[in-house]
Amino acid sequence: MLKARRVSAWRSRYEISVGDRVVTTWDDAFWRSGGDFELDGQRYQVRGNAWGTRYTLLDGAGGAVASADRVGRKRWTVEAAGQTYQFQRASLFGTEQELHAGGRRVGSVKRISFWRGDVAADLPGLPLPVQVFVVGVVITMWNQQAAAAS
């Protein structure tokens, strides 16, 4: 299970840990959709389209590692290493995102602290860089929804 703890009140910066070990820091891009992080010495960039509905995870050489499509819709997907992962919003008015496989829920990404914005993600079967990508995309989606609502 991943946990993302917001570490800056002024920026969307999160320390992401597995168990008790911090593995990376997610930095939201300030002027565009996406962000970046470093994991096991490898730098990754997440770039989104202008509408915030499609994101691509790029490695340090600029190669595509994963992509997310239809983000912000009730149902959306992530593709990585030839696999397609299905996500959907848990309820009409909620923010929790569920990972589905074979027609049943197998994981989720949800807020665990309303005030701080901390996040917990249980994404079995996804490689760690893709898990961080999903968490970053969901955080970005939530931030965009909050900005649109204000």
mmCIF file of N, CA and C in Angstrom, residues 43-142:
data_model
loop_
_atom_site.group_PDB
_atom_site.id
_atom_site.type_symbol
_atom_site.label_atom_id
_atom_site.label_comp_id
_atom_site.label_asym_id
_atom_site.label_seq_id
_atom_site.Cartn_x
_atom_site.Cartn_y
_atom_site.Cartn_z
ATOM 1 N N ARG A 43 14.413 9.169 -13.144
ATOM 2 C CA ARG A 43 13.555 10.355 -13.165
ATOM 3 C C ARG A 43 12.365 10.089 -14.086
ATOM 4 N N TYR A 44 11.174 10.448 -13.640
ATOM 5 C CA TYR A 44 9.949 10.290 -14.418
ATOM 6 C C TYR A 44 9.235 11.625 -14.525
ATOM 7 N N GLN A 45 8.595 11.842 -15.659
ATOM 8 C CA GLN A 45 7.757 13.023 -15.860
ATOM 9 C C GLN A 45 6.352 12.562 -16.220
ATOM 10 N N VAL A 46 5.364 13.277 -15.708
ATOM 11 C CA VAL A 46 3.969 13.012 -16.050
ATOM 12 C C VAL A 46 3.463 14.250 -16.769
ATOM 13 N N ARG A 47 3.001 14.058 -17.988
ATOM 14 C CA ARG A 47 2.510 15.173 -18.794
ATOM 15 C C ARG A 47 1.059 14.920 -19.164
ATOM 16 N N GLY A 48 0.259 15.971 -19.027
ATOM 17 C CA GLY A 48 -1.160 15.876 -19.347
ATOM 18 C C GLY A 48 -1.532 16.775 -20.502
ATOM 19 N N ASN A 49 -2.676 16.472 -21.123
ATOM 20 C CA ASN A 49 -3.158 17.344 -22.180
ATOM 21 C C ASN A 49 -3.790 18.589 -21.556
ATOM 22 N N ALA A 50 -4.201 19.527 -22.385
ATOM 23 C CA ALA A 50 -4.740 20.807 -21.902
ATOM 24 C C ALA A 50 -6.024 20.640 -21.094
ATOM 25 N N TRP A 51 -6.787 19.581 -21.340
ATOM 26 C CA TRP A 51 -8.061 19.366 -20.660
ATOM 27 C C TRP A 51 -7.930 18.517 -19.405
ATOM 28 N N GLY A 52 -6.754 17.961 -19.151
ATOM 29 C CA GLY A 52 -6.554 17.126 -17.969
ATOM 30 C C GLY A 52 -7.273 15.793 -18.049
ATOM 31 N N THR A 53 -7.479 15.294 -19.258
ATOM 32 C CA THR A 53 -8.181 14.022 -19.431
ATOM 33 C C THR A 53 -7.258 12.895 -19.880
ATOM 34 N N ARG A 54 -6.051 13.220 -20.309
ATOM 35 C CA ARG A 54 -5.090 12.211 -20.763
ATOM 36 C C ARG A 54 -3.714 12.570 -20.218
ATOM 37 N N TYR A 55 -3.051 11.567 -19.628
ATOM 38 C CA TYR A 55 -1.723 11.755 -19.045
ATOM 39 C C TYR A 55 -0.793 10.667 -19.547
ATOM 40 N N THR A 56 0.495 11.009 -19.669
ATOM 41 C CA THR A 56 1.506 10.052 -20.092
ATOM 42 C C THR A 56 2.656 10.087 -19.095
ATOM 43 N N LEU A 57 3.114 8.899 -18.689
ATOM 44 C CA LEU A 57 4.286 8.754 -17.828
ATOM 45 C C LEU A 57 5.487 8.528 -18.729
ATOM 46 N N LEU A 58 6.477 9.426 -18.624
ATOM 47 C CA LEU A 58 7.682 9.349 -19.436
ATOM 48 C C LEU A 58 8.879 9.032 -18.560
ATOM 49 N N ASP A 59 9.776 8.169 -19.060
ATOM 50 C CA ASP A 59 11.005 7.886 -18.319
ATOM 51 C C ASP A 59 12.031 8.981 -18.620
ATOM 52 N N GLY A 60 13.217 8.846 -18.059
ATOM 53 C CA GLY A 60 14.258 9.861 -18.211
ATOM 54 C C GLY A 60 14.681 10.103 -19.640
ATOM 55 N N ALA A 61 14.533 9.104 -20.505
ATOM 56 C CA ALA A 61 14.899 9.247 -21.914
ATOM 57 C C ALA A 61 13.739 9.766 -22.759
ATOM 58 N N GLY A 62 12.588 10.001 -22.136
ATOM 59 C CA GLY A 62 11.429 10.506 -22.871
ATOM 60 C C GLY A 62 10.531 9.429 -23.449
ATOM 61 N N GLY A 63 10.809 8.155 -23.107
ATOM 62 C CA GLY A 63 9.974 7.056 -23.590
ATOM 63 C C GLY A 63 8.720 6.886 -22.754
ATOM 64 N N ALA A 64 7.627 6.562 -23.397
ATOM 65 C CA ALA A 64 6.353 6.374 -22.697
ATOM 66 C C ALA A 64 6.374 5.071 -21.905
ATOM 67 N N VAL A 65 6.055 5.157 -20.618
ATOM 68 C CA VAL A 65 5.997 3.999 -19.728
ATOM 69 C C VAL A 65 4.543 3.583 -19.500
ATOM 70 N N ALA A 66 3.663 4.587 -19.367
ATOM 71 C CA ALA A 66 2.243 4.322 -19.110
ATOM 72 C C ALA A 66 1.430 5.516 -19.584
ATOM 73 N N SER A 67 0.127 5.286 -19.746
ATOM 74 C CA SER A 67 -0.770 6.383 -20.095
ATOM 75 C C SER A 67 -2.099 6.191 -19.385
ATOM 76 N N ALA A 68 -2.751 7.313 -19.101
ATOM 77 C CA ALA A 68 -4.079 7.297 -18.490
ATOM 78 C C ALA A 68 -5.010 8.050 -19.431
ATOM 79 N N ASP A 69 -6.183 7.498 -19.664
ATOM 80 C CA ASP A 69 -7.119 8.090 -20.605
ATOM 81 C C ASP A 69 -8.500 8.234 -19.977
ATOM 82 N N ARG A 70 -9.203 9.303 -20.333
ATOM 83 C CA ARG A 70 -10.556 9.615 -19.852
ATOM 84 C C ARG A 70 -10.568 9.950 -18.361
ATOM 85 N N VAL A 71 -9.453 10.493 -17.862
ATOM 86 C CA VAL A 71 -9.331 10.869 -16.453
ATOM 87 C C VAL A 71 -10.384 11.928 -16.130
ATOM 88 N N GLY A 72 -11.023 11.771 -14.997
ATOM 89 C CA GLY A 72 -12.077 12.691 -14.587
ATOM 90 C C GLY A 72 -13.464 12.185 -14.909
ATOM 91 N N ARG A 73 -13.549 11.171 -15.745
ATOM 92 C CA ARG A 73 -14.838 10.551 -16.063
ATOM 93 C C ARG A 73 -15.157 9.498 -15.013
ATOM 94 N N LYS A 74 -16.376 8.981 -15.041
ATOM 95 C CA LYS A 74 -16.743 7.930 -14.083
ATOM 96 C C LYS A 74 -15.829 6.717 -14.255
ATOM 97 N N ARG A 75 -15.572 6.337 -15.491
ATOM 98 C CA ARG A 75 -14.669 5.212 -15.783
ATOM 99 C C ARG A 75 -13.489 5.726 -16.604
ATOM 100 N N TRP A 76 -12.286 5.290 -16.231
ATOM 101 C CA TRP A 76 -11.092 5.674 -16.949
ATOM 102 C C TRP A 76 -10.088 4.535 -16.902
ATOM 103 N N THR A 77 -9.055 4.595 -17.732
ATOM 104 C CA THR A 77 -8.110 3.482 -17.845
ATOM 105 C C THR A 77 -6.664 3.959 -17.753
ATOM 106 N N VAL A 78 -5.828 3.000 -17.360
ATOM 107 C CA VAL A 78 -4.378 3.183 -17.389
ATOM 108 C C VAL A 78 -3.812 2.009 -18.174
ATOM 109 N N GLU A 79 -2.927 2.311 -19.118
ATOM 110 C CA GLU A 79 -2.254 1.271 -19.889
ATOM 111 C C GLU A 79 -0.766 1.317 -19.585
ATOM 112 N N ALA A 80 -0.196 0.127 -19.279
ATOM 113 C CA ALA A 80 1.235 0.017 -18.995
ATOM 114 C C ALA A 80 1.692 -1.398 -19.284
ATOM 115 N N ALA A 81 2.817 -1.532 -19.973
ATOM 116 C CA ALA A 81 3.427 -2.830 -20.268
ATOM 117 C C ALA A 81 2.427 -3.817 -20.872
ATOM 118 N N GLY A 82 1.599 -3.333 -21.775
ATOM 119 C CA GLY A 82 0.650 -4.202 -22.452
ATOM 120 C C GLY A 82 -0.594 -4.557 -21.653
ATOM 121 N N GLN A 83 -0.723 -4.032 -20.455
ATOM 122 C CA GLN A 83 -1.887 -4.291 -19.597
ATOM 123 C C GLN A 83 -2.773 -3.051 -19.563
ATOM 124 N N THR A 84 -4.081 -3.272 -19.458
ATOM 125 C CA THR A 84 -5.031 -2.176 -19.273
ATOM 126 C C THR A 84 -5.673 -2.336 -17.910
ATOM 127 N N TYR A 85 -5.599 -1.285 -17.117
ATOM 128 C CA TYR A 85 -6.171 -1.275 -15.768
ATOM 129 C C TYR A 85 -7.402 -0.372 -15.774
ATOM 130 N N GLN A 86 -8.512 -0.889 -15.271
ATOM 131 C CA GLN A 86 -9.783 -0.172 -15.266
ATOM 132 C C GLN A 86 -9.995 0.515 -13.920
ATOM 133 N N PHE A 87 -10.310 1.797 -13.955
ATOM 134 C CA PHE A 87 -10.627 2.559 -12.752
ATOM 135 C C PHE A 87 -12.023 3.138 -12.886
ATOM 136 N N GLN A 88 -12.663 3.346 -11.737
ATOM 137 C CA GLN A 88 -13.934 4.064 -11.743
ATOM 138 C C GLN A 88 -14.149 4.748 -10.414
ATOM 139 N N ARG A 89 -14.893 5.842 -10.483
ATOM 140 C CA ARG A 89 -15.254 6.587 -9.281
ATOM 141 C C ARG A 89 -16.185 5.720 -8.448
ATOM 142 N N ALA A 90 -15.950 5.658 -7.144
ATOM 143 C CA ALA A 90 -16.720 4.771 -6.264
ATOM 144 C C ALA A 90 -18.176 5.205 -6.132
ATOM 145 N N SER A 91 -18.426 6.526 -6.122
ATOM 146 C CA SER A 91 -19.803 7.005 -6.017
ATOM 147 C C SER A 91 -19.925 8.315 -6.784
ATOM 148 N N LEU A 92 -21.145 8.714 -7.038
ATOM 149 C CA LEU A 92 -21.399 9.905 -7.839
ATOM 150 C C LEU A 92 -20.777 11.159 -7.236
ATOM 151 N N PHE A 93 -20.864 11.309 -5.928
ATOM 152 C CA PHE A 93 -20.372 12.524 -5.292
ATOM 153 C C PHE A 93 -19.061 12.331 -4.547
ATOM 154 N N GLY A 94 -18.527 11.123 -4.507
ATOM 155 C CA GLY A 94 -17.287 10.861 -3.783
ATOM 156 C C GLY A 94 -16.062 11.080 -4.645
ATOM 157 N N THR A 95 -14.904 11.021 -3.999
ATOM 158 C CA THR A 95 -13.636 11.202 -4.707
ATOM 159 C C THR A 95 -12.845 9.899 -4.835
ATOM 160 N N GLU A 96 -13.238 8.867 -4.107
ATOM 161 C CA GLU A 96 -12.490 7.611 -4.138
ATOM 162 C C GLU A 96 -12.527 7.004 -5.538
ATOM 163 N N GLN A 97 -11.365 6.532 -5.974
ATOM 164 C CA GLN A 97 -11.234 5.878 -7.268
ATOM 165 C C GLN A 97 -10.939 4.404 -7.027
ATOM 166 N N GLU A 98 -11.709 3.528 -7.663
ATOM 167 C CA GLU A 98 -11.540 2.083 -7.475
ATOM 168 C C GLU A 98 -10.847 1.461 -8.675
ATOM 169 N N LEU A 99 -9.960 0.504 -8.402
ATOM 170 C CA LEU A 99 -9.329 -0.311 -9.430
ATOM 171 C C LEU A 99 -10.163 -1.573 -9.572
ATOM 172 N N HIS A 100 -10.589 -1.884 -10.810
ATOM 173 C CA HIS A 100 -11.410 -3.059 -11.060
ATOM 174 C C HIS A 100 -10.693 -4.032 -11.980
ATOM 175 N N ALA A 101 -10.905 -5.318 -11.732
ATOM 176 C CA ALA A 101 -10.397 -6.383 -12.590
ATOM 177 C C ALA A 101 -11.423 -7.504 -12.573
ATOM 178 N N GLY A 102 -11.749 -8.011 -13.733
ATOM 179 C CA GLY A 102 -12.718 -9.103 -13.809
ATOM 180 C C GLY A 102 -14.088 -8.724 -13.260
ATOM 181 N N GLY A 103 -14.444 -7.445 -13.365
ATOM 182 C CA GLY A 103 -15.749 -7.003 -12.910
ATOM 183 C C GLY A 103 -15.887 -6.784 -11.408
ATOM 184 N N ARG A 104 -14.777 -6.862 -10.674
ATOM 185 C CA ARG A 104 -14.865 -6.633 -9.226
ATOM 186 C C ARG A 104 -13.760 -5.698 -8.769
ATOM 187 N N ARG A 105 -14.008 -5.067 -7.627
ATOM 188 C CA ARG A 105 -13.042 -4.132 -7.057
ATOM 189 C C ARG A 105 -11.848 -4.887 -6.489
ATOM 190 N N VAL A 106 -10.644 -4.445 -6.867
ATOM 191 C CA VAL A 106 -9.437 -5.085 -6.340
ATOM 192 C C VAL A 106 -8.508 -4.095 -5.643
ATOM 193 N N GLY A 107 -8.789 -2.795 -5.774
ATOM 194 C CA GLY A 107 -7.950 -1.790 -5.143
ATOM 195 C C GLY A 107 -8.619 -0.437 -5.185
ATOM 196 N N SER A 108 -7.918 0.568 -4.642
ATOM 197 C CA SER A 108 -8.503 1.911 -4.612
ATOM 198 C C SER A 108 -7.442 2.975 -4.351
ATOM 199 N N VAL A 109 -7.837 4.219 -4.641
ATOM 200 C CA VAL A 109 -7.077 5.406 -4.273
ATOM 201 C C VAL A 109 -8.078 6.312 -3.572
ATOM 202 N N LYS A 110 -7.767 6.700 -2.322
ATOM 203 C CA LYS A 110 -8.720 7.531 -1.576
ATOM 204 C C LYS A 110 -8.004 8.487 -0.649
ATOM 205 N N ARG A 111 -8.709 9.557 -0.322
ATOM 206 C CA ARG A 111 -8.199 10.517 0.659
ATOM 207 C C ARG A 111 -8.353 9.901 2.037
ATOM 208 N N ILE A 112 -7.315 10.069 2.860
ATOM 209 C CA ILE A 112 -7.408 9.582 4.237
ATOM 210 C C ILE A 112 -7.372 10.735 5.229
ATOM 211 N N SER A 113 -7.132 11.937 4.715
ATOM 212 C CA SER A 113 -7.166 13.125 5.560
ATOM 213 C C SER A 113 -7.754 14.265 4.745
ATOM 214 N N PHE A 114 -8.935 14.699 5.128
ATOM 215 C CA PHE A 114 -9.600 15.773 4.395
ATOM 216 C C PHE A 114 -8.819 17.076 4.504
ATOM 217 N N TRP A 115 -8.339 17.412 5.685
ATOM 218 C CA TRP A 115 -7.687 18.697 5.906
ATOM 219 C C TRP A 115 -6.308 18.767 5.284
ATOM 220 N N ARG A 116 -5.521 17.711 5.403
ATOM 221 C CA ARG A 116 -4.161 17.730 4.856
ATOM 222 C C ARG A 116 -4.125 17.264 3.404
ATOM 223 N N GLY A 117 -5.115 16.504 2.984
ATOM 224 C CA GLY A 117 -5.132 15.993 1.622
ATOM 225 C C GLY A 117 -4.330 14.720 1.438
ATOM 226 N N ASP A 118 -3.993 14.017 2.541
ATOM 227 C CA ASP A 118 -3.219 12.783 2.437
ATOM 228 C C ASP A 118 -4.019 11.706 1.707
ATOM 229 N N VAL A 119 -3.288 10.788 1.059
ATOM 230 C CA VAL A 119 -3.889 9.803 0.161
ATOM 231 C C VAL A 119 -3.354 8.415 0.490
ATOM 232 N N ALA A 120 -4.219 7.406 0.380
ATOM 233 C CA ALA A 120 -3.802 6.003 0.490
ATOM 234 C C ALA A 120 -4.184 5.306 -0.806
ATOM 235 N N ALA A 121 -3.289 4.462 -1.294
ATOM 236 C CA ALA A 121 -3.541 3.735 -2.534
ATOM 237 C C ALA A 121 -3.184 2.272 -2.361
ATOM 238 N N ASP A 122 -4.123 1.417 -2.674
ATOM 239 C CA ASP A 122 -3.912 -0.025 -2.686
ATOM 240 C C ASP A 122 -4.113 -0.455 -4.129
ATOM 241 N N LEU A 123 -3.011 -0.684 -4.852
ATOM 242 C CA LEU A 123 -3.065 -0.971 -6.285
ATOM 243 C C LEU A 123 -2.293 -2.245 -6.605
ATOM 244 N N PRO A 124 -2.830 -3.397 -6.193
ATOM 245 C CA PRO A 124 -2.106 -4.655 -6.408
ATOM 246 C C PRO A 124 -1.928 -4.969 -7.890
ATOM 247 N N GLY A 125 -0.754 -5.489 -8.209
ATOM 248 C CA GLY A 125 -0.476 -5.904 -9.578
ATOM 249 C C GLY A 125 0.143 -4.831 -10.452
ATOM 250 N N LEU A 126 0.107 -3.581 -10.026
ATOM 251 C CA LEU A 126 0.711 -2.511 -10.818
ATOM 252 C C LEU A 126 2.162 -2.327 -10.394
ATOM 253 N N PRO A 127 3.086 -2.160 -11.350
ATOM 254 C CA PRO A 127 4.476 -1.869 -10.990
ATOM 255 C C PRO A 127 4.543 -0.567 -10.197
ATOM 256 N N LEU A 128 5.538 -0.429 -9.319
ATOM 257 C CA LEU A 128 5.634 0.730 -8.441
ATOM 258 C C LEU A 128 5.633 2.065 -9.190
ATOM 259 N N PRO A 129 6.393 2.236 -10.288
ATOM 260 C CA PRO A 129 6.314 3.527 -10.994
ATOM 261 C C PRO A 129 4.901 3.833 -11.498
ATOM 262 N N VAL A 130 4.171 2.818 -11.901
ATOM 263 C CA VAL A 130 2.799 3.014 -12.393
ATOM 264 C C VAL A 130 1.872 3.349 -11.219
ATOM 265 N N GLN A 131 2.109 2.758 -10.058
ATOM 266 C CA GLN A 131 1.319 3.110 -8.878
ATOM 267 C C GLN A 131 1.514 4.586 -8.521
ATOM 268 N N VAL A 132 2.768 5.052 -8.535
ATOM 269 C CA VAL A 132 3.044 6.463 -8.240
ATOM 270 C C VAL A 132 2.391 7.343 -9.299
ATOM 271 N N PHE A 133 2.453 6.930 -10.557
ATOM 272 C CA PHE A 133 1.795 7.640 -11.653
ATOM 273 C C PHE A 133 0.295 7.786 -11.393
ATOM 274 N N VAL A 134 -0.363 6.691 -11.028
ATOM 275 C CA VAL A 134 -1.804 6.729 -10.761
ATOM 276 C C VAL A 134 -2.110 7.683 -9.607
ATOM 277 N N VAL A 135 -1.344 7.595 -8.528
ATOM 278 C CA VAL A 135 -1.560 8.491 -7.382
ATOM 279 C C VAL A 135 -1.382 9.943 -7.817
ATOM 280 N N GLY A 136 -0.342 10.231 -8.580
ATOM 281 C CA GLY A 136 -0.112 11.595 -9.064
ATOM 282 C C GLY A 136 -1.228 12.094 -9.959
ATOM 283 N N VAL A 137 -1.724 11.239 -10.840
ATOM 284 C CA VAL A 137 -2.825 11.612 -11.728
ATOM 285 C C VAL A 137 -4.086 11.898 -10.920
ATOM 286 N N VAL A 138 -4.377 11.060 -9.932
ATOM 287 C CA VAL A 138 -5.570 11.261 -9.106
ATOM 288 C C VAL A 138 -5.449 12.549 -8.289
ATOM 289 N N ILE A 139 -4.278 12.816 -7.708
ATOM 290 C CA ILE A 139 -4.069 14.068 -6.965
ATOM 291 C C ILE A 139 -4.280 15.260 -7.896
ATOM 292 N N THR A 140 -3.717 15.203 -9.090
ATOM 293 C CA THR A 140 -3.874 16.283 -10.066
ATOM 294 C C THR A 140 -5.340 16.472 -10.436
ATOM 295 N N MET A 141 -6.060 15.367 -10.648
ATOM 296 C CA MET A 141 -7.481 15.427 -10.974
ATOM 297 C C MET A 141 -8.260 16.102 -9.842
ATOM 298 N N TRP A 142 -8.001 15.693 -8.604
ATOM 299 C CA TRP A 142 -8.688 16.291 -7.454
ATOM 300 C C TRP A 142 -8.391 17.781 -7.355
#
